[in-house]
Structure formats: C-alpha cells, structure tokens
Amino acid sequence: RIQPNIDPKLQEISKKIDGMNEEAQNLRRKMADNAKCEVKLESNSEFGFFLRVTLKSEGSLRSVNGIRVIDSTKGGGVRFSTSKLDQLNTQYLELLSSYESSQQELTKIVISTCAGYIPGLKLFDDCIGVLDVLTAFSIVTATSATPYVRPKILEKGTGVLDLRKCRHPTVERLPNMHYIPNDVQLGQNNDGQNSASFMILTGANMGGKSTYLKAAALTIFLGQIGCFVPCEMASFSIVDGIFTRVGAGDFQFKGISTFMAEMMDCATILERATPNSLILIDELGRGTSTYDGFGLAWAISEDIICRLNCFTLFATHFHEISKLEKRYPEKVKNCRMDTFVEDGKLVILFQVMQGVAQKSFGLSIAQIVGFSKEILDDAENILIELEGKCMTENSEG
C-alpha cells in the first residue's frame, strides 16, 4: 500500500478511513461493555469491519440485542457484526475501493515517470559494472602476495607468446599452496628468438599439465581485457579466440558420451580456429580405445600444425605423439612435467622442462591413493608384458 502522505487525494481518503476506524473502535468498546467480555475488532476485504470473541465468551453475546453472527469456528472463535457496524462497513469498503483506484492511478504515473529514466539507469548500470571489474582488477593486483605485471600486448599476427614465470591466478591463492611458476614460450619470444608454436606436454598424472594450460589461457584472457597478469614478464600477440578441449564429461540427458563430447569440441576447434588463435587440448582421445584415441590425437594435431599453425598447448599421455617434433622440428617442441622417483616414491616437481616424459607414473598414483599391493603387482606385470610386446612389434616392423 502506498503511503498517503505523497498525494493529497490519498491523504483525504486516508483521514476518512482513520475516522471510521475510530468509530468502529467505539462500537467495539460499547459491545465489550454490554457483553462484559473481551471483544476484538478486525477487518478484511470481504467483510470490512467485524467483531470477534472466543468460543468461551459466546454465551455473553446472548444477552445483547442486534447481533448478526457471521461464522463460528473452534480455532477462530465467533465472528459477528451489528447493524451500526454494517452501516459503517458500506462507507468503509467504498473508501477502500476509492483508495485502491487512486493508488493504481498514482502507480501508473510513477512507473511512467521512472520509465523515462531507463536509458540513463542502464548507462549507470553499465558504468557501475565496468567500475566493479576495474576495482576488482586493481584489488587483485595490489593484494597479491606475488607480483602481477602489465603485459606487453602486440599486434595480432606478430606470432609472439612469451610468459615468464606464469602462474594460475586462483590455484596460487589456495591455502598452504606453494605455487611453482613456469615459462610459456611459443612462436617468437620477447628476445626475438624463434620457437615452435605447437607444444606437446607429457608427464605424470597430477603433475600439473592441466594447470599449466589453464594458467597460460587465463593470463592471455586477463591481459586482453585490460588486467595486469600473474607473471614476472608477459609479452604476447593478440589472439582472436581461445579454444579449449579440457576435462572429461558427458551429457547424459542429450545422449552425448564423453568421447562424443571430445569430438564435438575438436570439430568446433578445427572449424573456427584461425592462425591467430590459442588452442588448449588436454588428454584428447581418452574416451575411446587406445589405438582410436591415439590415431585421432595424432591426426588432429597434424591438422593444427600444418593448416592452422597457431599457438597450441597439447597435453597428452600418448607419448608417441612426441614424434611429431622430428617430423615438424620448426613448428613442434616437446616439454614434460619434471618428476623423479626417490625410495620408490614418486616426487612431482611441477616444473616444465624440455623433452619427453618416459612414463605417466599411473601405478605410482594408484599406490598413493591406497591400492593393495596385489593389485599394483598384477598391474605392473601386465604393463611389463604389454610394453615388451610393443617393443617386439616395433623391432619386427
């Protein structure tokens, strides 16, 4: 209900309603005196004013003349009225209707007036949104325990991606996190030296491959929208898009399997990416058989290398894909996440190094999560058998 003090007409009607409220209270007090019990005055849009007593006090009403019982319930007591209250209600309900009509007219005027300010309010909303983003950028930059720097952004097509000691902006803020930064260098670096545009990244499970890919993409994204970036130094050419095939998941309600989702993502990448794009591919082909997965991963990689030749970070457990470096030495380079085994335990250093990882250390990860010795021994024997068979087939070929 609109407050009456904003409109003279509403004020006038409100005063009359208040006067009727007072008259109704006087009738209530007289009824309470006559019935010698507590009587309450209530109102609603259906009956207007009415009186109420408890069921226990119902007998007291029998000695009072001119009472009209509306209803009686166990929980609500007895609701009733009188001829004088009925007369008052006729005027009261008319006033309520008049107040509602005047209120609706006033509401239309207010809405119409406010509508004229919508363009200005939208502009104000946009300004607040931009200010909020810029404030967030400045807070992140100023409060980070490790420095953010202003990136050097180059013209599109100049072929430079050089991030020194790049970090993932959210992972590094996790509690008890000692983040290991890494360089990301594709195309030309900041010193003018040429480097491959396609990086094949191998390494142990949980070695940091996915985080490395995401850190690079987030750095490029933040830089291109005007934020300082989590690096020691950053210089890169503008990219026209960041295309990703990262993570594993299906869409059951659409009948799309994990492998189908991978293929749909890759098809989109190959269709829409340009030589000025950034592509991230993480463990392509794991949703199908090993040979099918490897074949597709190789073919998709080769198409990106030969046709697009854009910045690409390709993380994989198919170590054989690293042979692409020999086939395209100027366009492809192999990197690995550094690890070593000490006293039979896997030590992950989260540091990107040149070269190819010798193995994925899947059994070491299984040992860390608590698989039994029997299962681990059995898996190791099968692994040795399969690796020996592959070596024999390769030597015969």
Short mmCIF file of N, CA and C in Angstrom, two decimals, residues 21 45 79 83 96 117 119 123 145 157 179 182 194 211 238 256 319 327 337 339 341 384 393 395:
data_model
loop_
_atom_site.label_atom_id
_atom_site.label_comp_id
_atom_site.label_asym_id
_atom_site.label_seq_id
_atom_site.Cartn_x
_atom_site.Cartn_y
_atom_site.Cartn_z
N ASN A 21 -12.16 4.00 11.39
CA ASN A 21 -11.50 3.08 12.32
C ASN A 21 -11.81 3.46 13.76
N SER A 45 -10.97 -7.56 3.38
CA SER A 45 -11.57 -7.01 2.17
C SER A 45 -12.94 -7.61 1.86
N ARG A 79 -17.22 -14.89 14.92
CA ARG A 79 -17.15 -13.60 14.25
C ARG A 79 -18.58 -13.09 14.07
N SER A 83 -25.87 -3.95 13.33
CA SER A 83 -26.45 -3.11 12.28
C SER A 83 -25.65 -1.82 12.09
N LEU A 96 -12.16 2.17 0.83
CA LEU A 96 -11.04 1.29 0.48
C LEU A 96 -10.91 1.13 -1.03
N TYR A 117 13.59 7.39 -17.21
CA TYR A 117 14.97 7.36 -16.72
C TYR A 117 15.68 6.04 -17.07
N PRO A 119 16.92 4.67 -19.92
CA PRO A 119 18.21 4.75 -20.64
C PRO A 119 19.36 5.21 -19.75
N LEU A 123 22.69 3.04 -18.57
CA LEU A 123 24.04 3.57 -18.72
C LEU A 123 24.77 3.58 -17.38
N ALA A 145 50.14 -11.75 -3.18
CA ALA A 145 51.42 -11.98 -2.49
C ALA A 145 52.58 -12.04 -3.47
N GLY A 157 48.84 -11.32 -35.15
CA GLY A 157 49.57 -11.86 -36.28
C GLY A 157 51.08 -11.75 -36.18
N TYR A 179 53.08 -22.35 -4.93
CA TYR A 179 52.90 -22.48 -6.38
C TYR A 179 54.25 -22.39 -7.10
N ASN A 182 55.89 -21.25 -14.11
CA ASN A 182 56.57 -21.80 -15.28
C ASN A 182 56.53 -20.81 -16.44
N ASN A 194 63.12 -17.38 -32.41
CA ASN A 194 62.00 -18.18 -32.88
C ASN A 194 61.85 -19.44 -32.03
N THR A 211 46.85 -27.56 -15.13
CA THR A 211 47.01 -26.24 -14.51
C THR A 211 47.90 -25.35 -15.35
N ILE A 238 48.00 -10.37 -29.82
CA ILE A 238 46.56 -10.50 -29.60
C ILE A 238 46.06 -11.78 -30.28
N ILE A 256 24.89 -37.70 -25.18
CA ILE A 256 26.25 -37.43 -25.66
C ILE A 256 27.25 -38.05 -24.71
N HIS A 319 52.57 -40.76 -25.42
CA HIS A 319 53.94 -40.26 -25.59
C HIS A 319 54.44 -40.40 -27.02
N ARG A 327 59.17 -34.78 -37.11
CA ARG A 327 58.57 -34.56 -38.42
C ARG A 327 58.44 -33.07 -38.74
N MET A 337 56.54 -32.44 -17.63
CA MET A 337 56.48 -32.03 -16.23
C MET A 337 57.53 -32.84 -15.47
N THR A 339 59.58 -34.89 -12.90
CA THR A 339 59.32 -35.80 -11.78
C THR A 339 60.53 -36.71 -11.60
N VAL A 341 61.73 -40.45 -9.06
CA VAL A 341 61.36 -41.45 -8.05
C VAL A 341 62.47 -41.54 -7.02
N ILE A 384 54.44 -54.56 -17.92
CA ILE A 384 55.72 -55.04 -18.46
C ILE A 384 55.49 -55.93 -19.67
N GLU A 393 57.02 -55.84 -31.46
CA GLU A 393 56.33 -55.49 -32.70
C GLU A 393 57.06 -54.37 -33.43
N SER A 395 60.31 -53.68 -33.26
CA SER A 395 61.58 -54.18 -33.81
C SER A 395 61.32 -55.02 -35.06
#
